[in-house]
mmCIF file of C-alpha atoms in Angstrom:
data_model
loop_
_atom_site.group_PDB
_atom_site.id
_atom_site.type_symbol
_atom_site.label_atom_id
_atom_site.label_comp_id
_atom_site.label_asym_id
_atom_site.label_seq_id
_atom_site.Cartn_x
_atom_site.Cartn_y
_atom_site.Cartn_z
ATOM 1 C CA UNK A 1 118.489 128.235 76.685
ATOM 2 C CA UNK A 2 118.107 126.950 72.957
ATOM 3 C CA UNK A 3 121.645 129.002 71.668
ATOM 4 C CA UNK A 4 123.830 126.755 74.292
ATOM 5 C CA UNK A 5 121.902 123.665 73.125
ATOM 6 C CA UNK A 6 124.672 122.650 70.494
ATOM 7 C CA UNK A 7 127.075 123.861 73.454
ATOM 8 C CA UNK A 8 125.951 121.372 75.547
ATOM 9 C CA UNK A 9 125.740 118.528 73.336
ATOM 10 C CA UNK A 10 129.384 119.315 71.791
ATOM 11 C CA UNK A 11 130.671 119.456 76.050
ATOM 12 C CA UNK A 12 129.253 115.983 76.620
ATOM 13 C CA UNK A 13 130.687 114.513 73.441
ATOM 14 C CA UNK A 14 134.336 115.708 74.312
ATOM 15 C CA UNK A 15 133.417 114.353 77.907
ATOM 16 C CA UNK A 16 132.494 111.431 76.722
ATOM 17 C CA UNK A 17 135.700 110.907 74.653
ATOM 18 C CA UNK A 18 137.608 111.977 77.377
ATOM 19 C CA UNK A 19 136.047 109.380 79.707
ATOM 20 C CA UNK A 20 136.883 106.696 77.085
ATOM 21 C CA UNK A 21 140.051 107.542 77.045
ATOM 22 C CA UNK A 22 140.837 107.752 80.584
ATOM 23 C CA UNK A 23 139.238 104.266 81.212
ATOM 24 C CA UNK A 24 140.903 102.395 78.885
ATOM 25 C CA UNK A 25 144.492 104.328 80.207
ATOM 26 C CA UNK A 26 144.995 105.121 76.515
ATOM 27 C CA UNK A 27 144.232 107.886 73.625
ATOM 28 C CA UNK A 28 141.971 105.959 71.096
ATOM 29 C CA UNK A 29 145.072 106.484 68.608
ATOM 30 C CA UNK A 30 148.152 106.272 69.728
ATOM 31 C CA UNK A 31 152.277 104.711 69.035
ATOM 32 C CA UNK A 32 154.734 103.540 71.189
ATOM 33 C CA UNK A 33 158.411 101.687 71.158
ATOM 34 C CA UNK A 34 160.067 99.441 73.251
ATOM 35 C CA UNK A 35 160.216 95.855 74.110
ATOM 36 C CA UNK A 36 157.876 92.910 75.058
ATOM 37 C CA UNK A 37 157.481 92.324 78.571
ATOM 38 C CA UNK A 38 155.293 89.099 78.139
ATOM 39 C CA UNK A 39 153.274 86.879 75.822
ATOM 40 C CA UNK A 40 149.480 85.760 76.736
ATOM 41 C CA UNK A 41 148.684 83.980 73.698
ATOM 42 C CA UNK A 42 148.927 83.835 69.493
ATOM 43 C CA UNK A 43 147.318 87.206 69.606
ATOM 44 C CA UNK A 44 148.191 89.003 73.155
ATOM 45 C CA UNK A 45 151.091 90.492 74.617
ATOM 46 C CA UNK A 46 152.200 92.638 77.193
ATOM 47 C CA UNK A 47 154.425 96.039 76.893
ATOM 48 C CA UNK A 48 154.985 98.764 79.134
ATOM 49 C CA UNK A 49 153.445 102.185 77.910
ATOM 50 C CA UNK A 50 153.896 104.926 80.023
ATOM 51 C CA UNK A 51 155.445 103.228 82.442
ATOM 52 C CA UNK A 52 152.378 100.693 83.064
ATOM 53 C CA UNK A 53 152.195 97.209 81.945
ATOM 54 C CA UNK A 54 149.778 97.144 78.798
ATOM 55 C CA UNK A 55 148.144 94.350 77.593
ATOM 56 C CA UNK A 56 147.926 94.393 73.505
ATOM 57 C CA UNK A 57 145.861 92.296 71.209
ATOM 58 C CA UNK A 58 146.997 92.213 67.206
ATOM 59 C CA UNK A 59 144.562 93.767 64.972
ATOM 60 C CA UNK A 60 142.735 91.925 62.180
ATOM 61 C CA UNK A 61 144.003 88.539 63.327
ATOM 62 C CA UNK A 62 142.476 86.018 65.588
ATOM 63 C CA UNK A 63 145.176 82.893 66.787
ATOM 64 C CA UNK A 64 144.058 79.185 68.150
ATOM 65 C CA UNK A 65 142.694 80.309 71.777
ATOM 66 C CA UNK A 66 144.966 78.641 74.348
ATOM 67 C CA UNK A 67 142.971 75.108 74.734
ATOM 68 C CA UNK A 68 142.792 75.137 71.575
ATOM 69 C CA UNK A 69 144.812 72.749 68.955
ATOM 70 C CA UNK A 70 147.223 74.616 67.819
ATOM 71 C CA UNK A 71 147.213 77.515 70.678
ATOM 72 C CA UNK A 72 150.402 77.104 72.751
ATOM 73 C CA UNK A 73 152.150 76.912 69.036
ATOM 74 C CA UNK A 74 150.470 80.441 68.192
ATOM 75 C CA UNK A 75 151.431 81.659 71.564
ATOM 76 C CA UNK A 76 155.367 80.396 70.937
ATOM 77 C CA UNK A 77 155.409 81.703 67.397
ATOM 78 C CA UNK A 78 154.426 85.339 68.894
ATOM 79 C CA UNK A 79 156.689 84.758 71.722
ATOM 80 C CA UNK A 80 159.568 84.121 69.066
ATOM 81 C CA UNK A 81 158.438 86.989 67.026
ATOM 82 C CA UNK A 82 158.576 89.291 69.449
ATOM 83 C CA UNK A 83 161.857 88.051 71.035
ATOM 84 C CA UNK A 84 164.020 90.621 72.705
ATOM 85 C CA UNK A 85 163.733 93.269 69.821
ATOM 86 C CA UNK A 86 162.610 96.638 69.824
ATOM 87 C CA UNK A 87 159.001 96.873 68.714
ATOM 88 C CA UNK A 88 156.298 99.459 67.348
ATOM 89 C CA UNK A 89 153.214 99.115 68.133
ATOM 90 C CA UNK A 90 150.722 101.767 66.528
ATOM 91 C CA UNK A 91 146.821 101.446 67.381
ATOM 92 C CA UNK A 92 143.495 103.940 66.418
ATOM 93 C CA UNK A 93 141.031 101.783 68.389
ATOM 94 C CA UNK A 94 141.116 99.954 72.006
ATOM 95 C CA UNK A 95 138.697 96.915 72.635
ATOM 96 C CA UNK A 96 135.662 96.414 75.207
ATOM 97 C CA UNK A 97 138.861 95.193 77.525
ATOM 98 C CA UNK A 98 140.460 98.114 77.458
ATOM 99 C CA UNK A 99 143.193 96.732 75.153
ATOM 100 C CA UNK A 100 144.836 98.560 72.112
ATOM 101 C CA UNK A 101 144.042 97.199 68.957
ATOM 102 C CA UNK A 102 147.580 97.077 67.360
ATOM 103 C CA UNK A 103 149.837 96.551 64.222
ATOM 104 C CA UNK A 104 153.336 95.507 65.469
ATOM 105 C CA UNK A 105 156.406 95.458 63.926
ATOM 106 C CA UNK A 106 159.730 93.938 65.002
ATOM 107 C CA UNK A 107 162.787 95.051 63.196
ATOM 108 C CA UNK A 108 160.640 95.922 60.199
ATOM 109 C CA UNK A 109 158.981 92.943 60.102
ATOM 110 C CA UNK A 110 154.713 93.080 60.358
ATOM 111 C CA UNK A 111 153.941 90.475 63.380
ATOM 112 C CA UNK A 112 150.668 90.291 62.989
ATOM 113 C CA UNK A 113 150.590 89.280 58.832
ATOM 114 C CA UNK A 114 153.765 86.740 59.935
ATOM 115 C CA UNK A 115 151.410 85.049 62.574
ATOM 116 C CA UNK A 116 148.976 84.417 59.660
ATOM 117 C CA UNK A 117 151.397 83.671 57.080
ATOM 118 C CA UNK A 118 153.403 81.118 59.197
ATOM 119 C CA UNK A 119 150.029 79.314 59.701
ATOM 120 C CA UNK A 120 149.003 80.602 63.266
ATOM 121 C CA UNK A 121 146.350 82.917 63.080
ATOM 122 C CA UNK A 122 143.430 83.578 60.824
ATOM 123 C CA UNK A 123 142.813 86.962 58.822
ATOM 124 C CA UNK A 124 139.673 88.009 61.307
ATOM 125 C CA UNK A 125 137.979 88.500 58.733
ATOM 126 C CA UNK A 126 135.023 91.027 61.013
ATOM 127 C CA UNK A 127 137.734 93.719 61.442
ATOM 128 C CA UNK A 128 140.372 92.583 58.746
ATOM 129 C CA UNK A 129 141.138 96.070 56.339
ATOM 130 C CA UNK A 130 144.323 94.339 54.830
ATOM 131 C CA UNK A 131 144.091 92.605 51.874
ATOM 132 C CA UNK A 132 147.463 90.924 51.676
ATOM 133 C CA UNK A 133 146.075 88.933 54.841
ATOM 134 C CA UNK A 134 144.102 87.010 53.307
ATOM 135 C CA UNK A 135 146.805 86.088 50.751
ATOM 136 C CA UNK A 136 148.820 84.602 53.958
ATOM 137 C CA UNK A 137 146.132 83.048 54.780
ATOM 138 C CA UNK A 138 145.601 81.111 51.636
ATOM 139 C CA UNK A 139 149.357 80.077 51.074
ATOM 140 C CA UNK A 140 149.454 79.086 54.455
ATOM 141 C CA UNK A 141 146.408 77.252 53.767
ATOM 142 C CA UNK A 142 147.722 75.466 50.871
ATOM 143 C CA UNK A 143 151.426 74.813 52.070
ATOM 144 C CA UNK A 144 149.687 73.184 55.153
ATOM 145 C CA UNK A 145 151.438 75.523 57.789
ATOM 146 C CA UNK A 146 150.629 75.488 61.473
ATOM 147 C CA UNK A 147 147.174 74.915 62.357
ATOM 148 C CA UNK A 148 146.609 74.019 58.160
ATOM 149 C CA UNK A 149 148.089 71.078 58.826
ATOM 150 C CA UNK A 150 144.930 70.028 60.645
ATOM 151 C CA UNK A 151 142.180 68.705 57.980
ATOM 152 C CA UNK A 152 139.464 70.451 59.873
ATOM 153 C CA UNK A 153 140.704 73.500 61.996
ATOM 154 C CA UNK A 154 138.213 75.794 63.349
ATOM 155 C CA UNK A 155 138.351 79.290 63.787
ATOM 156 C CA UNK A 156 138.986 81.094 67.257
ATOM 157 C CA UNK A 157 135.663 82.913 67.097
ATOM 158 C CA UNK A 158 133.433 79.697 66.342
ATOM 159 C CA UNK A 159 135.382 77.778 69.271
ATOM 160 C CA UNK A 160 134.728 80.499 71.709
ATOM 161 C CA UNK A 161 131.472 80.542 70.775
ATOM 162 C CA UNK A 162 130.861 76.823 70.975
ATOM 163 C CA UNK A 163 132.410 77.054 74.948
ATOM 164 C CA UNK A 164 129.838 79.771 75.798
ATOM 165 C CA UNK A 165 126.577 77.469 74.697
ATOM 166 C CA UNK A 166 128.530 74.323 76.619
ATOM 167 C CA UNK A 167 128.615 76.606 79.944
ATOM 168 C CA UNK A 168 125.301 78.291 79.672
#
């Protein structure tokens, strides 16, 4: 019984995988082309993959949440962005919703740096791994782009947070 030990625990690691992957409806890395189907917010869009409607979310960036100052702007910036061009999206990680996490460019240009350079989303900086990001960032910060213009905007993650403790 002790030889198929490491069998065993090497079967329910691929099972695992495989479970991930079939839950989410994705491989954990993947790429795909086409078009937009839909914008949710600064930071989420739609596109079929596979023939199913996919809901993305931009990687390392985190946009004014809807209610948020600034938050239908995000939303229309990505919405403008993303147009009626062809797209890539590449991903190597899905979220707890099931949701690739992806780079996206249209016609060469990187979406999710333009959000953050056109003042519309901050670098997030918990998963950020691009550098030039935070450059954006900073001349967006000192040009007063977007949500810069504000004297005191505050970040997605510390508004969401602040609506959890007022509901509970």
């Amino acid at each position: 019984m002790a030889k198929n030990e490491p069998l065993q625990e090497v079967a329910c690691a691929l099972y695992f995988l495989v479970a991930m992957a079939a839950f989410s409806g994705h491989s954990l890395a993947g790429e795909a082309f086409g078009f937009a189907s839909g914008v949710s917010d600064g930071d989420t869009f739609y596109m079929v993959i596979d023939g199913k409607s996919t809901r993305l979310r931009l990687a390392e960036v985190d946009a004014p949440e809807k209610k948020q100052p600034f938050g239908r702007r995000a939303e229309q910036s990505l919405r403008a962005l993303l147009g009626e061009r062809p797209i890539t999206v590449t991903w190597d990680k899905v979220d707890r919703y099931g949701r690739p996490i992806v780079q996206v460019y249209a016609e060469g240009v990187n979406v999710n740096a333009e959000q953050v350079g056109r003042g519309f989303a901050w670098v997030y900086r918990q998963y950020a791994r691009t550098s030039r990001l935070y450059i954006l960032e900073n001349e967006a910060r000192l040009e007063r782009r977007g949500l810069w213009s504000d004297p005191s905007p505050i970040e997605p993650w510390v508004w969401r947070k602040a609506g959890r403790k007022k509901e509970g």
